[in-house]
Amino acid sequence: DYNSKREGNNVKEGVTVKIEVSKGPSGFILEDYRGKKIDVVKLELESKGIKVVATSKNVSTEQEDYEDAFEGKILEQSKEAGTRLKEGNVIELTYATLVTVYPDFTDGTYKVKKIQEFCDDNGITCVFEYVETVDYPDGTILTQSRAKDVEVKKGVTLRIEVAKTPAVEDPFINE
């Protein structure tokens, strides 16, 4: 049995010698898939025998951490880049599903017209309630009934309180 012979041993002429050449470790080195499209990566990994568990996460490009998000963008992966994977391993990928969320209408950058356009574009009924106050300039958005970063649903009603300067009575009119 010449399979157990070591380097440097002589072999008789005419004897068959079985040589095994290693292909290296099995599997492949995982790359960083964050920022890539889920469909492409899932196909690639599955073609290598990897089980992919894909989970969507609702995000909005209005949210600070997701300004550059796009539909299907991989946000997280369960195994670090550089990890060796082989057929039968499982990886979890979390990808973006884009949704529209309510902005902060009270941040000072919104006026009634812009809010109405947002509501019209998103199938929302908007009710403006004017509140007389001397504490804020006329037209200031005081409150909104739906919180910032909450997903927009068509058909709902959004209530907005808007500052209105009280009418000043002229003391000389009734004299």
Tab-separated table of C-alpha atoms in Angstrom:
chain	number	residue	atom	x	y	z
A	1	ASP	CA	0.000	0.000	0.000
A	2	TYR	CA	1.809	3.022	-1.261
A	3	ASN	CA	-0.835	5.563	-0.049
A	4	SER	CA	0.981	5.662	3.271
A	5	LYS	CA	4.417	6.325	1.755
A	6	ARG	CA	5.994	9.613	2.575
A	7	GLU	CA	8.029	12.013	0.509
A	8	GLY	CA	11.442	10.646	-0.423
A	9	ASN	CA	10.460	6.966	-0.349
A	10	ASN	CA	11.264	4.903	-3.395
A	11	VAL	CA	8.499	3.155	-5.318
A	12	LYS	CA	9.079	0.098	-7.489
A	13	GLU	CA	8.616	0.550	-11.185
A	14	GLY	CA	5.204	-0.534	-12.480
A	15	VAL	CA	3.389	0.096	-9.183
A	16	THR	CA	0.340	2.379	-9.374
A	17	VAL	CA	0.529	5.357	-7.074
A	18	LYS	CA	-2.623	7.264	-6.129
A	19	ILE	CA	-2.023	11.001	-5.815
A	20	GLU	CA	-4.608	13.258	-4.181
A	21	VAL	CA	-4.384	16.975	-4.836
A	22	SER	CA	-6.100	19.211	-2.324
A	23	LYS	CA	-8.369	21.899	-3.731
A	24	GLY	CA	-7.928	23.846	-0.525
A	25	PRO	CA	-10.570	24.310	2.121
A	26	SER	CA	-14.159	23.817	0.940
A	27	GLY	CA	-16.589	26.707	0.630
A	28	PHE	CA	-15.887	30.347	-0.009
A	29	ILE	CA	-15.112	33.544	1.848
A	30	LEU	CA	-18.189	35.673	2.487
A	31	GLU	CA	-18.060	39.250	1.301
A	32	ASP	CA	-19.806	42.329	2.675
A	33	TYR	CA	-23.156	42.356	0.903
A	34	ARG	CA	-24.510	45.473	2.622
A	35	GLY	CA	-25.546	48.047	0.042
A	36	LYS	CA	-26.171	45.463	-2.686
A	37	LYS	CA	-29.516	44.294	-4.082
A	38	ILE	CA	-31.126	41.383	-2.239
A	39	ASP	CA	-32.301	39.616	-5.431
A	40	VAL	CA	-28.818	39.418	-6.936
A	41	VAL	CA	-27.063	38.359	-3.719
A	42	LYS	CA	-29.724	35.775	-2.824
A	43	LEU	CA	-29.359	34.082	-6.237
A	44	GLU	CA	-25.566	34.118	-5.959
A	45	LEU	CA	-25.521	32.574	-2.483
A	46	GLU	CA	-28.186	29.983	-3.250
A	47	SER	CA	-26.216	28.888	-6.328
A	48	LYS	CA	-23.373	28.075	-3.892
A	49	GLY	CA	-25.693	25.967	-1.723
A	50	ILE	CA	-26.206	28.578	0.979
A	51	LYS	CA	-29.654	28.890	2.575
A	52	VAL	CA	-30.667	32.558	2.600
A	53	VAL	CA	-33.232	33.852	5.089
A	54	ALA	CA	-34.293	37.262	3.769
A	55	THR	CA	-36.208	39.660	6.031
A	56	SER	CA	-37.547	43.042	4.961
A	57	LYS	CA	-37.310	46.159	7.097
A	58	ASN	CA	-39.530	49.166	6.473
A	59	VAL	CA	-37.392	52.274	6.041
A	60	SER	CA	-37.827	55.745	4.647
A	61	THR	CA	-35.291	57.931	2.908
A	62	GLU	CA	-36.526	60.621	5.325
A	63	GLN	CA	-34.964	58.726	8.252
A	64	GLU	CA	-31.437	59.778	9.163
A	65	ASP	CA	-29.766	56.369	8.780
A	66	TYR	CA	-31.474	55.548	5.472
A	67	GLU	CA	-31.075	58.629	3.236
A	68	ASP	CA	-29.397	56.500	0.551
A	69	ALA	CA	-31.739	53.506	0.888
A	70	PHE	CA	-33.347	51.928	-2.150
A	71	GLU	CA	-35.884	49.145	-2.545
A	72	GLY	CA	-34.173	45.808	-1.872
A	73	LYS	CA	-30.914	47.278	-0.519
A	74	ILE	CA	-29.248	44.909	1.945
A	75	LEU	CA	-28.950	46.681	5.293
A	76	GLU	CA	-27.586	43.902	7.551
A	77	GLN	CA	-26.114	40.410	7.288
A	78	SER	CA	-25.896	37.843	10.081
A	79	LYS	CA	-22.362	36.656	9.297
A	80	GLU	CA	-19.305	38.896	9.081
A	81	ALA	CA	-17.531	39.494	5.794
A	82	GLY	CA	-14.467	37.232	5.710
A	83	THR	CA	-16.323	34.267	7.239
A	84	ARG	CA	-15.891	30.960	5.385
A	85	LEU	CA	-19.225	29.490	4.287
A	86	LYS	CA	-19.878	26.136	2.713
A	87	GLU	CA	-22.827	24.360	1.202
A	88	GLY	CA	-25.685	23.993	3.674
A	89	ASN	CA	-24.771	27.024	5.819
A	90	VAL	CA	-27.461	29.625	6.556
A	91	ILE	CA	-27.153	33.407	6.365
A	92	GLU	CA	-29.743	36.004	7.295
A	93	LEU	CA	-29.978	39.144	5.165
A	94	THR	CA	-32.113	42.164	6.108
A	95	TYR	CA	-33.125	44.382	3.210
A	96	ALA	CA	-34.962	47.693	2.763
A	97	THR	CA	-38.603	48.037	1.855
A	98	LEU	CA	-39.229	51.721	1.231
A	99	VAL	CA	-42.209	53.330	2.907
A	100	THR	CA	-43.391	56.907	3.235
A	101	VAL	CA	-43.347	58.278	6.766
A	102	TYR	CA	-44.689	61.470	8.258
A	103	PRO	CA	-42.104	64.228	8.462
A	104	ASP	CA	-41.956	66.611	11.407
A	105	PHE	CA	-44.381	69.242	10.143
A	106	THR	CA	-43.677	71.328	13.272
A	107	ASP	CA	-39.971	71.841	12.527
A	108	GLY	CA	-40.542	75.317	11.055
A	109	THR	CA	-39.971	74.388	7.400
A	110	TYR	CA	-43.585	73.480	6.534
A	111	LYS	CA	-46.493	75.705	5.586
A	112	VAL	CA	-50.137	74.746	5.026
A	113	LYS	CA	-49.750	74.492	1.220
A	114	LYS	CA	-46.778	72.098	1.449
A	115	ILE	CA	-48.594	69.896	3.996
A	116	GLN	CA	-51.699	69.797	1.793
A	117	GLU	CA	-49.535	68.688	-1.170
A	118	PHE	CA	-48.000	65.917	0.951
A	119	CYS	CA	-51.470	64.734	1.965
A	120	ASP	CA	-52.793	64.861	-1.613
A	121	ASP	CA	-49.771	62.918	-2.907
A	122	ASN	CA	-50.276	60.203	-0.265
A	123	GLY	CA	-54.076	59.833	-0.232
A	124	ILE	CA	-54.490	61.416	3.199
A	125	THR	CA	-57.350	63.662	4.324
A	126	CYS	CA	-55.904	66.735	5.979
A	127	VAL	CA	-57.863	68.850	8.444
A	128	PHE	CA	-56.366	72.197	9.416
A	129	GLU	CA	-57.481	73.689	12.715
A	130	TYR	CA	-56.538	77.313	13.295
A	131	VAL	CA	-55.663	78.290	16.862
A	132	GLU	CA	-55.543	81.948	17.825
A	133	THR	CA	-52.313	82.720	19.644
A	134	VAL	CA	-49.880	85.574	20.128
A	135	ASP	CA	-47.102	83.154	21.120
A	136	TYR	CA	-46.261	82.092	17.534
A	137	PRO	CA	-46.173	83.844	14.163
A	138	ASP	CA	-49.217	83.450	11.936
A	139	GLY	CA	-49.060	80.193	9.921
A	140	THR	CA	-46.724	78.339	12.308
A	141	ILE	CA	-47.522	74.619	12.449
A	142	LEU	CA	-48.146	73.883	16.131
A	143	THR	CA	-49.085	70.187	16.251
A	144	GLN	CA	-49.716	67.175	14.045
A	145	SER	CA	-51.901	64.201	14.945
A	146	ARG	CA	-49.603	61.595	13.397
A	147	ALA	CA	-46.065	61.319	14.807
A	148	LYS	CA	-42.892	61.891	12.837
A	149	ASP	CA	-41.451	58.698	11.271
A	150	VAL	CA	-44.753	56.786	11.488
A	151	GLU	CA	-45.626	55.015	8.225
A	152	VAL	CA	-48.204	56.811	6.078
A	153	LYS	CA	-51.383	54.845	5.332
A	154	LYS	CA	-53.777	55.945	2.591
A	155	GLY	CA	-57.248	57.005	3.652
A	156	VAL	CA	-56.416	58.261	7.144
A	157	THR	CA	-57.033	61.758	8.486
A	158	LEU	CA	-54.193	64.012	9.584
A	159	ARG	CA	-55.046	66.902	11.879
A	160	ILE	CA	-52.781	69.935	11.875
A	161	GLU	CA	-53.011	72.867	14.293
A	162	VAL	CA	-51.902	76.146	12.737
A	163	ALA	CA	-51.193	79.370	14.601
A	164	LYS	CA	-53.450	82.284	13.735
A	165	THR	CA	-52.890	85.819	14.905
A	166	PRO	CA	-55.964	86.925	16.853
A	167	ALA	CA	-58.009	89.723	15.415
A	168	VAL	CA	-57.267	92.943	17.267
A	169	GLU	CA	-60.270	95.068	18.018
A	170	ASP	CA	-59.812	98.748	17.310
A	171	PRO	CA	-60.912	100.578	20.495
A	172	PHE	CA	-61.883	103.670	18.489
A	173	ILE	CA	-64.436	101.972	16.209
A	174	ASN	CA	-67.320	101.991	18.724
A	175	GLU	CA	-66.904	105.574	19.958
